[in-house]
Tab-separated table of C-alpha atoms in Angstrom:
chain	number	residue	atom	x	y	z
A	122	MET	CA	46.391	-53.920	-51.827
A	123	SER	CA	47.657	-50.923	-50.086
A	124	SER	CA	44.177	-50.109	-48.711
A	125	CYS	CA	43.415	-52.006	-45.243
A	126	TYR	CA	39.690	-52.165	-46.575
A	127	ARG	CA	40.099	-53.592	-50.067
A	128	ARG	CA	38.927	-57.096	-50.409
A	129	VAL	CA	39.416	-59.659	-53.498
A	130	TYR	CA	38.396	-62.982	-54.063
A	131	LEU	CA	39.755	-65.409	-57.018
A	132	ASP	CA	37.376	-66.486	-60.077
A	133	PHE	CA	38.516	-69.642	-61.908
A	134	HIS	CA	36.939	-68.490	-65.157
A	135	GLN	CA	35.657	-69.961	-68.022
A	136	ASP	CA	33.367	-68.891	-71.204
A	137	LEU	CA	32.182	-71.887	-73.475
A	138	TYR	CA	34.825	-74.190	-71.666
A	139	SER	CA	37.729	-73.165	-74.093
A	140	ARG	CA	38.863	-71.232	-77.270
A	141	TYR	CA	40.495	-74.170	-78.802
A	142	LEU	CA	37.134	-75.616	-79.263
A	143	PHE	CA	36.605	-72.942	-82.104
A	144	ASN	CA	37.774	-72.456	-85.574
A	145	PRO	CA	39.401	-69.551	-86.725
A	146	GLY	CA	36.883	-68.025	-88.434
A	147	SER	CA	34.063	-68.317	-86.189
A	148	TRP	CA	31.767	-65.585	-85.058
A	149	TYR	CA	32.440	-66.794	-81.559
A	150	THR	CA	35.497	-67.843	-79.148
A	151	GLY	CA	35.604	-69.132	-75.484
A	152	ASP	CA	38.217	-69.434	-72.693
A	153	GLY	CA	39.411	-71.540	-70.129
A	154	ALA	CA	40.529	-74.916	-70.824
A	155	PRO	CA	43.858	-75.550	-72.589
A	156	ALA	CA	44.374	-76.998	-75.875
A	157	TRP	CA	44.805	-80.505	-74.604
A	158	ALA	CA	41.675	-80.546	-72.803
A	159	ALA	CA	39.350	-79.563	-75.931
A	160	SER	CA	40.636	-81.760	-78.453
A	161	GLY	CA	38.743	-84.392	-80.043
A	162	TYR	CA	35.243	-82.642	-80.097
A	163	PRO	CA	33.289	-82.314	-83.303
A	164	GLN	CA	33.390	-79.069	-85.988
A	165	GLU	CA	31.692	-75.983	-83.759
A	166	SER	CA	29.019	-74.436	-84.814
A	167	CYS	CA	26.080	-72.429	-83.113
A	168	GLY	CA	23.776	-72.339	-86.028
A	169	LEU	CA	21.540	-69.064	-85.859
A	170	CYS	CA	22.432	-67.685	-82.727
A	171	PHE	CA	22.120	-63.883	-81.945
A	172	HIS	CA	24.026	-63.935	-78.514
A	173	TRP	CA	27.095	-65.883	-77.868
A	174	GLY	CA	25.588	-67.268	-74.722
A	175	GLN	CA	23.430	-69.791	-76.691
A	176	ASN	CA	26.661	-71.537	-77.684
A	177	MET	CA	26.039	-73.393	-73.986
A	178	LYS	CA	22.967	-75.075	-75.270
A	179	ASN	CA	23.529	-75.141	-79.042
A	180	ASN	CA	27.379	-75.669	-80.071
A	181	THR	CA	27.795	-79.494	-79.921
A	182	ALA	CA	31.371	-79.098	-79.281
A	183	VAL	CA	30.773	-77.054	-76.359
A	184	THR	CA	28.168	-79.070	-74.857
A	185	ALA	CA	30.000	-82.133	-75.523
A	186	ALA	CA	33.206	-80.610	-73.683
A	187	ILE	CA	31.591	-79.365	-70.866
A	188	HIS	CA	29.789	-82.781	-70.366
A	189	ASP	CA	32.975	-84.518	-70.438
A	190	PHE	CA	34.455	-81.981	-67.838
A	191	TRP	CA	31.826	-83.325	-65.318
A	192	HIS	CA	32.211	-86.628	-66.137
A	193	ASN	CA	36.012	-86.759	-65.638
A	194	ARG	CA	36.766	-87.975	-69.135
A	195	ASN	CA	40.711	-88.495	-69.494
A	196	GLY	CA	41.162	-86.914	-66.027
A	197	VAL	CA	40.254	-83.468	-67.046
A	198	GLN	CA	38.438	-82.653	-63.940
A	199	ASP	CA	41.084	-84.350	-61.803
A	200	SER	CA	43.573	-81.773	-63.600
A	201	PHE	CA	41.619	-78.878	-63.230
A	202	ILE	CA	41.651	-79.511	-59.507
A	203	ALA	CA	45.208	-80.187	-59.379
A	204	ALA	CA	45.996	-76.766	-61.088
A	205	ALA	CA	43.701	-75.005	-59.221
A	206	GLY	CA	45.518	-76.434	-55.811
A	207	GLU	CA	49.070	-75.403	-57.326
A	208	ALA	CA	47.529	-71.552	-58.215
A	209	LEU	CA	45.848	-71.481	-54.575
A	210	ARG	CA	49.332	-72.219	-52.976
A	211	HIS	CA	51.201	-70.023	-54.982
A	212	VAL	CA	48.878	-67.379	-54.280
A	213	ARG	CA	49.240	-68.069	-50.202
A	214	GLU	CA	53.063	-68.370	-50.691
A	215	ALA	CA	53.754	-65.219	-52.646
A	216	LEU	CA	51.377	-62.977	-50.999
A	217	PRO	CA	52.513	-61.103	-47.685
A	218	ALA	CA	50.265	-62.506	-44.689
A	219	ALA	CA	48.902	-59.122	-44.136
A	220	GLU	CA	47.492	-59.283	-47.971
A	221	PHE	CA	46.828	-62.599	-47.874
A	222	LYS	CA	44.373	-61.901	-45.065
A	223	LEU	CA	42.312	-59.551	-47.808
A	224	VAL	CA	41.492	-62.313	-50.207
A	225	ALA	CA	38.156	-63.402	-49.268
A	226	GLY	CA	37.591	-66.422	-51.264
A	227	VAL	CA	37.544	-68.327	-54.344
A	228	ASP	CA	35.103	-68.985	-56.818
A	229	PRO	CA	35.705	-72.650	-58.371
A	230	LEU	CA	34.348	-72.202	-61.820
A	231	ASN	CA	32.295	-69.342	-63.581
A	232	GLU	CA	28.839	-69.780	-64.697
A	233	PRO	CA	28.694	-73.777	-64.400
A	234	TYR	CA	26.235	-75.466	-66.813
A	235	ALA	CA	25.853	-79.359	-67.875
A	236	GLY	CA	26.645	-79.298	-71.216
A	237	ARG	CA	23.966	-81.837	-71.780
A	238	TYR	CA	22.139	-84.220	-69.505
A	239	ASP	CA	22.489	-87.989	-68.643
A	240	GLN	CA	19.418	-89.844	-69.325
A	241	GLY	CA	16.636	-89.210	-66.663
A	242	GLN	CA	18.657	-86.458	-64.979
A	243	THR	CA	17.383	-83.071	-64.454
A	244	SER	CA	19.321	-79.751	-63.923
A	245	GLN	CA	18.516	-79.912	-60.265
A	246	THR	CA	19.865	-83.944	-59.796
A	247	TRP	CA	22.859	-82.304	-62.098
A	248	GLU	CA	23.671	-79.717	-59.316
A	249	ARG	CA	23.142	-82.450	-56.508
A	250	ASP	CA	24.975	-85.237	-58.423
A	251	LEU	CA	27.710	-83.542	-60.517
A	252	LEU	CA	28.113	-79.735	-59.655
A	253	MET	CA	28.355	-79.881	-55.627
A	254	PRO	CA	30.663	-82.944	-55.670
A	255	PHE	CA	32.976	-80.878	-57.619
A	256	TYR	CA	32.425	-78.018	-55.035
A	257	ARG	CA	33.431	-80.311	-52.598
A	258	ARG	CA	36.500	-81.467	-53.929
A	259	PHE	CA	37.681	-77.996	-54.586
A	260	ARG	CA	36.664	-77.011	-50.939
A	261	ALA	CA	38.872	-79.967	-49.913
A	262	GLU	CA	41.927	-78.697	-51.846
A	263	MET	CA	41.203	-75.134	-50.908
A	264	ASP	CA	41.474	-76.576	-46.994
A	265	ALA	CA	45.117	-79.046	-48.195
A	266	GLU	CA	46.328	-75.423	-49.350
A	267	GLY	CA	46.044	-73.234	-46.683
A	268	TRP	CA	42.867	-71.464	-47.700
A	269	ALA	CA	40.641	-73.620	-45.094
A	270	HIS	CA	39.469	-69.840	-43.445
A	271	LYS	CA	38.389	-68.738	-46.962
A	272	ALA	CA	35.105	-68.843	-48.504
A	273	ALA	CA	34.178	-70.989	-51.730
A	274	PHE	CA	31.853	-68.713	-53.550
A	275	VAL	CA	29.904	-71.415	-55.258
A	276	GLU	CA	27.690	-70.789	-58.380
A	277	PRO	CA	24.493	-72.474	-59.336
A	278	LEU	CA	23.535	-73.903	-62.730
A	279	VAL	CA	23.921	-70.371	-64.708
A	280	PHE	CA	20.333	-70.400	-65.914
A	281	TRP	CA	18.543	-71.059	-62.858
A	282	ASN	CA	17.581	-67.169	-62.271
A	283	GLN	CA	17.578	-66.433	-65.990
A	284	ASN	CA	14.511	-63.808	-67.046
A	285	VAL	CA	13.999	-65.150	-70.640
A	286	ASP	CA	11.887	-67.831	-70.089
A	287	PHE	CA	13.216	-69.821	-73.111
A	288	PHE	CA	16.505	-70.203	-71.663
A	289	ALA	CA	15.821	-70.518	-68.122
A	290	GLU	CA	16.241	-74.119	-66.094
A	291	PRO	CA	15.235	-74.913	-62.666
A	292	GLY	CA	18.300	-74.593	-60.073
A	293	GLY	CA	19.561	-72.656	-57.186
A	294	LEU	CA	21.041	-75.680	-55.491
A	295	THR	CA	17.619	-76.662	-54.354
A	296	LEU	CA	18.347	-80.411	-53.682
A	297	VAL	CA	21.733	-79.612	-51.997
A	298	PRO	CA	21.895	-80.058	-48.166
A	299	ALA	CA	22.534	-76.723	-46.172
A	300	LEU	CA	26.354	-75.556	-46.988
A	301	GLY	CA	27.278	-73.471	-43.802
A	302	GLU	CA	29.318	-70.688	-43.733
A	303	ARG	CA	32.321	-71.920	-45.568
A	304	PHE	CA	30.054	-71.796	-48.496
A	305	VAL	CA	28.753	-68.369	-50.049
A	306	PHE	CA	26.037	-69.078	-52.440
A	307	ASN	CA	27.205	-67.007	-55.652
A	308	SER	CA	24.713	-65.903	-58.507
A	309	HIS	CA	25.033	-63.933	-61.550
A	310	PHE	CA	22.350	-61.772	-62.777
A	311	TYR	CA	21.863	-59.952	-66.043
A	312	ASP	CA	18.351	-58.814	-67.674
A	313	GLY	CA	18.322	-60.836	-70.843
A	314	LYS	CA	15.290	-59.005	-72.130
A	315	ALA	CA	16.666	-55.683	-71.556
A	316	GLN	CA	19.756	-56.608	-73.539
A	317	SER	CA	17.669	-58.162	-76.332
A	318	GLY	CA	16.155	-54.758	-77.089
A	319	VAL	CA	13.144	-56.460	-77.991
A	320	LEU	CA	11.674	-58.339	-75.166
A	321	MET	CA	11.891	-55.255	-72.674
A	322	PRO	CA	11.641	-51.931	-75.268
A	323	GLY	CA	11.470	-49.339	-72.220
A	324	LYS	CA	13.881	-48.418	-69.322
A	325	ALA	CA	14.206	-50.747	-66.089
A	326	SER	CA	11.760	-49.380	-63.707
A	327	ASP	CA	11.618	-48.935	-59.895
A	328	GLY	CA	11.861	-52.476	-57.964
A	329	GLN	CA	12.025	-54.121	-61.345
A	330	TYR	CA	14.737	-56.631	-59.931
A	331	VAL	CA	13.814	-57.068	-56.353
A	332	SER	CA	11.653	-60.249	-57.083
A	333	ALA	CA	15.003	-61.735	-58.776
A	334	PHE	CA	17.304	-60.473	-55.978
A	335	ASN	CA	15.041	-61.580	-53.300
A	336	THR	CA	15.122	-65.329	-54.907
A	337	ILE	CA	18.985	-65.014	-54.502
A	338	ARG	CA	18.634	-64.161	-51.082
A	339	SER	CA	15.956	-66.700	-50.248
A	340	ARG	CA	18.042	-69.537	-51.574
A	341	ALA	CA	21.196	-68.269	-49.502
A	342	GLN	CA	19.140	-68.554	-46.579
A	343	ALA	CA	17.548	-71.882	-47.230
A	344	LEU	CA	21.551	-73.186	-47.798
A	345	GLY	CA	22.310	-71.887	-44.295
A	346	THR	CA	24.432	-69.098	-45.845
A	347	THR	CA	24.881	-65.820	-47.111
A	348	ALA	CA	24.841	-64.480	-50.748
A	349	ILE	CA	26.651	-62.692	-53.254
A	350	VAL	CA	25.978	-61.232	-56.838
A	351	SER	CA	29.370	-61.548	-58.236
A	352	GLU	CA	28.243	-60.375	-61.654
A	353	PHE	CA	25.845	-58.075	-62.891
A	354	GLY	CA	25.643	-55.077	-65.350
A	355	HIS	CA	24.447	-53.863	-68.673
A	356	PRO	CA	26.307	-52.913	-72.185
A	357	VAL	CA	27.733	-49.396	-72.156
A	358	ALA	CA	27.383	-49.443	-75.894
A	359	GLY	CA	25.453	-50.917	-78.483
A	360	PHE	CA	21.724	-50.313	-79.269
A	361	THR	CA	20.211	-51.245	-75.678
A	362	SER	CA	23.086	-49.101	-74.022
A	363	ASP	CA	20.348	-46.181	-73.374
A	364	LYS	CA	18.967	-48.390	-70.937
A	365	ASN	CA	22.327	-48.800	-68.883
A	366	ALA	CA	21.711	-46.089	-66.045
A	367	SER	CA	18.035	-47.552	-65.347
A	368	VAL	CA	18.945	-51.374	-65.689
A	369	LEU	CA	22.334	-50.557	-63.229
A	370	LYS	CA	19.952	-48.146	-60.638
A	371	ALA	CA	17.520	-51.243	-60.391
A	372	MET	CA	19.742	-53.625	-59.899
A	373	TYR	CA	21.952	-51.919	-57.008
A	374	GLN	CA	18.460	-51.078	-55.432
A	375	ALA	CA	17.905	-54.829	-55.443
A	376	LEU	CA	21.243	-55.216	-53.800
A	377	ASP	CA	20.572	-52.601	-51.182
A	378	SER	CA	17.081	-53.865	-50.045
A	379	THR	CA	14.385	-56.089	-50.340
A	380	ALA	CA	11.692	-53.110	-51.029
A	381	ALA	CA	11.101	-50.674	-54.129
A	382	GLY	CA	11.549	-47.016	-53.802
A	383	ALA	CA	7.854	-46.307	-53.746
A	384	GLN	CA	7.407	-48.916	-50.382
A	385	TRP	CA	10.911	-48.778	-48.709
A	386	TRP	CA	9.779	-46.290	-46.069
A	387	SER	CA	7.007	-48.552	-44.912
A	388	ALA	CA	8.386	-51.436	-45.573
A	389	PRO	CA	12.373	-51.493	-45.721
A	390	ARG	CA	13.521	-54.218	-43.935
A	391	GLY	CA	16.079	-56.554	-45.856
A	392	THR	CA	19.838	-57.301	-45.834
A	393	VAL	CA	22.165	-55.822	-48.043
A	394	VAL	CA	23.805	-58.324	-51.092
A	395	SER	CA	27.519	-57.911	-51.870
A	396	GLY	CA	28.091	-57.582	-55.329
A	397	SER	CA	30.510	-56.891	-58.198
A	398	GLN	CA	29.588	-55.045	-61.153
A	399	TRP	CA	30.854	-57.071	-64.532
A	400	HIS	CA	33.316	-55.101	-65.209
A	401	TRP	CA	36.223	-52.888	-64.729
A	402	ASP	CA	38.478	-53.175	-68.047
A	403	THR	CA	40.973	-50.863	-68.076
A	404	GLY	CA	41.933	-52.445	-71.583
A	405	TYR	CA	38.305	-51.417	-72.747
A	406	ASP	CA	38.453	-50.274	-76.595
A	407	ARG	CA	42.677	-50.860	-76.337
A	408	HIS	CA	42.589	-54.538	-76.804
A	409	HIS	CA	44.921	-56.105	-79.393
A	410	GLU	CA	43.314	-59.863	-79.235
A	411	LEU	CA	43.864	-62.476	-81.961
A	412	MET	CA	40.029	-64.215	-82.034
A	413	ASN	CA	40.989	-67.917	-82.243
A	414	ASP	CA	44.380	-67.213	-82.989
A	415	ASN	CA	43.313	-65.756	-86.460
A	416	PRO	CA	45.727	-62.705	-87.268
A	417	ASP	CA	42.879	-61.325	-89.683
A	418	LYS	CA	40.485	-61.009	-86.767
A	419	VAL	CA	42.237	-58.686	-84.513
A	420	LYS	CA	39.864	-57.807	-81.582
A	421	THR	CA	40.458	-54.181	-80.428
A	422	GLU	CA	36.810	-52.875	-79.648
A	423	GLY	CA	35.005	-53.110	-76.348
A	424	ASP	CA	35.933	-56.239	-74.044
A	425	ALA	CA	37.661	-57.735	-76.672
A	426	MET	CA	35.146	-61.323	-75.849
A	427	ASN	CA	32.550	-61.828	-78.217
A	428	ASP	CA	31.472	-58.276	-78.873
A	429	GLU	CA	31.007	-57.336	-75.304
A	430	HIS	CA	30.708	-53.815	-74.068
A	431	PHE	CA	30.485	-53.994	-70.453
A	432	SER	CA	33.043	-51.891	-68.917
A	433	ALA	CA	32.164	-49.014	-66.358
A	434	ILE	CA	35.645	-47.542	-67.078
A	435	ARG	CA	38.131	-47.459	-69.973
A	436	LEU	CA	41.698	-45.262	-70.471
A	437	ASP	CA	41.884	-42.063	-71.931
A	438	ALA	CA	44.383	-40.994	-74.099
A	439	ALA	CA	46.515	-39.865	-71.283
A	440	GLY	CA	46.041	-43.430	-69.614
A	441	THR	CA	43.979	-41.924	-67.053
A	442	PRO	CA	40.716	-43.985	-66.005
A	443	VAL	CA	37.383	-42.566	-66.966
A	444	PHE	CA	34.115	-43.620	-66.491
A	445	THR	CA	31.857	-45.033	-69.487
A	446	VAL	CA	28.814	-44.786	-67.368
A	447	ASP	CA	27.204	-42.194	-65.328
A	448	ARG	CA	29.463	-41.842	-62.558
A	449	ALA	CA	26.731	-41.026	-60.109
A	450	VAL	CA	25.279	-44.870	-60.559
A	451	VAL	CA	28.692	-46.519	-59.728
A	452	ASP	CA	30.117	-44.058	-57.163
A	453	ARG	CA	27.665	-44.501	-54.243
A	454	VAL	CA	26.913	-44.726	-50.637
A	455	TYR	CA	27.033	-48.159	-49.247
A	456	PRO	CA	27.322	-49.883	-45.915
A	457	GLN	CA	31.194	-51.443	-46.013
A	458	ALA	CA	31.069	-53.057	-42.738
A	459	VAL	CA	28.269	-53.008	-40.012
A	460	ALA	CA	28.568	-53.536	-36.403
A	461	GLY	CA	26.089	-55.571	-35.851
A	462	THR	CA	22.863	-56.714	-37.849
A	463	THR	CA	21.760	-54.642	-40.970
A	464	LEU	CA	17.880	-53.977	-40.871
A	465	ALA	CA	17.475	-51.337	-43.786
A	466	PHE	CA	19.379	-49.688	-46.192
A	467	THR	CA	18.824	-47.579	-49.241
A	468	TYR	CA	20.759	-45.023	-51.459
A	469	GLU	CA	19.040	-42.527	-54.190
A	470	ASP	CA	21.307	-41.581	-56.775
A	471	ARG	CA	19.033	-38.914	-58.523
A	472	VAL	CA	20.407	-40.310	-61.564
A	473	HIS	CA	18.020	-41.979	-63.937
A	474	GLN	CA	14.860	-40.801	-62.118
A	475	THR	CA	13.656	-40.474	-58.430
A	476	TRP	CA	12.330	-43.425	-57.424
A	477	GLN	CA	12.390	-43.088	-53.281
A	478	GLN	CA	9.293	-40.947	-52.095
A	479	ILE	CA	10.149	-39.901	-48.563
A	480	PRO	CA	7.012	-39.592	-46.451
A	481	LEU	CA	8.751	-37.572	-43.624
A	482	PRO	CA	8.044	-34.134	-44.349
A	483	ALA	CA	11.113	-32.524	-42.662
A	484	VAL	CA	13.484	-35.203	-43.701
A	485	ARG	CA	12.181	-34.545	-47.286
A	486	ALA	CA	12.808	-30.639	-46.828
A	487	LEU	CA	16.148	-31.489	-45.617
A	488	VAL	CA	17.343	-33.412	-48.388
A	489	GLY	CA	15.764	-31.685	-51.340
A	490	SER	CA	16.598	-32.824	-54.563
A	491	ALA	CA	20.298	-34.247	-53.207
A	492	PRO	CA	21.403	-37.675	-53.535
A	493	PHE	CA	20.724	-39.601	-49.928
A	494	ALA	CA	20.987	-42.750	-48.179
A	495	VAL	CA	19.843	-44.379	-45.144
A	496	LEU	CA	21.130	-47.305	-43.128
A	497	VAL	CA	19.317	-48.662	-40.052
A	498	TRP	CA	21.345	-51.425	-37.899
A	499	ASP	CA	21.002	-53.256	-34.686
A	500	SER	CA	24.363	-52.233	-33.103
A	501	THR	CA	26.463	-54.721	-31.027
A	502	GLY	CA	27.421	-51.468	-28.794
A	503	GLY	CA	31.272	-52.493	-29.356
A	504	PRO	CA	34.281	-50.504	-30.070
A	505	ALA	CA	34.083	-51.309	-33.696
A	506	PRO	CA	32.542	-48.857	-36.054
A	507	THR	CA	29.927	-49.135	-38.634
A	508	GLU	CA	31.572	-48.297	-41.589
A	509	VAL	CA	29.665	-46.413	-44.644
A	510	HIS	CA	31.465	-45.839	-48.036
A	511	LEU	CA	31.106	-42.293	-49.223
A	512	PRO	CA	31.285	-41.458	-53.016
A	513	GLU	CA	33.314	-38.515	-54.198
A	514	SER	CA	30.391	-36.387	-54.296
A	515	LEU	CA	29.335	-36.507	-50.280
A	516	ARG	CA	33.084	-36.662	-49.116
A	517	SER	CA	31.754	-33.887	-46.797
A	518	PRO	CA	28.041	-35.116	-45.835
A	519	LEU	CA	25.518	-33.914	-43.567
A	520	VAL	CA	24.925	-36.629	-41.334
A	521	VAL	CA	21.723	-36.986	-39.022
A	522	SER	CA	22.251	-40.151	-36.833
A	523	SER	CA	21.767	-41.408	-33.105
A	524	ALA	CA	25.069	-42.892	-33.389
A	525	ASN	CA	28.215	-40.334	-33.350
A	526	ALA	CA	29.434	-39.799	-36.472
A	527	ALA	CA	32.969	-38.961	-37.956
A	528	VAL	CA	34.400	-38.799	-41.574
A	529	ASN	CA	37.688	-40.279	-42.302
A	530	GLY	CA	38.480	-39.959	-46.178
A	531	ASP	CA	35.970	-41.788	-48.319
A	532	LYS	CA	34.339	-43.462	-44.995
A	533	LEU	CA	31.944	-42.383	-42.513
A	534	LEU	CA	32.413	-44.118	-38.855
A	535	LEU	CA	29.500	-44.488	-36.622
A	536	THR	CA	29.777	-45.533	-33.179
A	537	GLY	CA	27.257	-45.521	-30.343
A	538	GLY	CA	25.800	-48.468	-27.925
A	539	PRO	CA	23.747	-51.546	-28.197
A	540	GLY	CA	20.255	-51.283	-29.868
A	541	ARG	CA	18.717	-49.945	-33.057
A	542	GLN	CA	20.527	-47.061	-34.683
A	543	PHE	CA	20.012	-44.913	-37.804
A	544	ALA	CA	21.594	-42.701	-40.123
A	545	LEU	CA	20.876	-40.494	-42.758
A	546	VAL	CA	23.567	-39.471	-45.354
A	547	THR	CA	23.207	-36.544	-47.527
A	548	ALA	CA	24.676	-33.186	-48.988
A	549	PRO	CA	25.053	-30.297	-46.614
A	550	SER	CA	21.334	-28.459	-46.399
A	551	ALA	CA	19.879	-25.203	-45.137
A	552	GLY	CA	16.683	-27.590	-43.883
A	553	ASN	CA	15.758	-28.329	-39.951
A	554	THR	CA	18.117	-30.876	-39.154
A	555	ALA	CA	16.499	-30.986	-35.513
A	556	ALA	CA	13.184	-31.496	-37.178
A	557	ALA	CA	14.379	-34.134	-39.409
A	558	GLU	CA	16.328	-36.007	-36.868
A	559	ALA	CA	13.001	-35.936	-34.566
A	560	GLU	CA	11.054	-37.658	-37.414
A	561	LEU	CA	13.953	-40.056	-38.232
A	562	ARG	CA	13.932	-40.924	-34.448
A	563	GLN	CA	10.191	-41.666	-34.429
A	564	TRP	CA	10.227	-43.421	-38.021
A	565	HIS	CA	13.321	-45.689	-37.106
A	566	VAL	CA	11.538	-47.608	-34.278
A	567	SER	CA	8.089	-47.893	-35.497
A	568	TRP	CA	8.432	-50.834	-37.750
């Protein structure tokens, strides 16, 4: 954590509650709860499940155990909160103050779900009556352990924004009062249709995920807070991995803007949503994991977790990190810190296909076939610059901006007076910069 710009958040992770629920020969496994908290449940079986996530609804051992967690059977939730408090205190005390300052907050529990509902209970009342009280207990523990000024990144029911209809359930903390700024609305999003290889046979298209991500934005706004998509991605290996570049491009597009590329220049408004792609595993294809403690099932391929293949990186033979995806999709321009309010942002990486259609002729000629980004913001006019991350391919960019621009390593620093500002970032070009700037100045105040 040597860089003053790096930020992290902790994630108390679980998948299918616990590996101790699964028998040694099972097709699947879990992670999370210790053995004592996973004892006394029926023999696990998912039946004819084609994806490990179906265990959340079909495996009676998993559904019973997670149901008991929410009802604090044998004090299991009490123990979780206490253990989390010990971990938070250790992190706060072990890190130097300058490094602890860079920890943004905590995700109390990965991908929560009910297990099974009580009589008369719905997915939405479960969120209100069991999930949110848990989050408030966790928030209180954070406060008690010196994390009062850091956010709780709280997730709604995991199925709430699922695009496979038979798996989806209403949710999104719709019956919960406003959260306020000490909580962040924290959602995951995966394209189950694309991963199936059947429900979406082709590649992702321009604007495909804009509606789903706008739903995340609107839920956060209704709850009086901001949003993060703390998991998104697509397999890098397997029979649907040919969709990877298009799916990732479309997901990053939906994080960047509320509009598809074809409409962006006429309707560009929309906040940028932060996100973290699942995932970055330096052990990819190098694991040595005994699945369910079975010495005859040693997992070495992929992520070593239920045959997943999501890591954007791996280590080569020399131990050097290399990409498993097209670098240009993930090493991208993005606003890292805006001194004011972001009004619009887009980045066209030119990887899968070009979705952006620039209507301004001089700007279009200046950019040509190069990657480009456009940021529009209302500046506070203060001394702090707006910071834009530059990918390796654009470390010496052409910048056309109403603000003063300076490049510092992998950052573009933009400073200017109060009011609406714009910046176009692209590769060096022989085009007419003055004509492009004139078009941008007229465009950025016209909408």
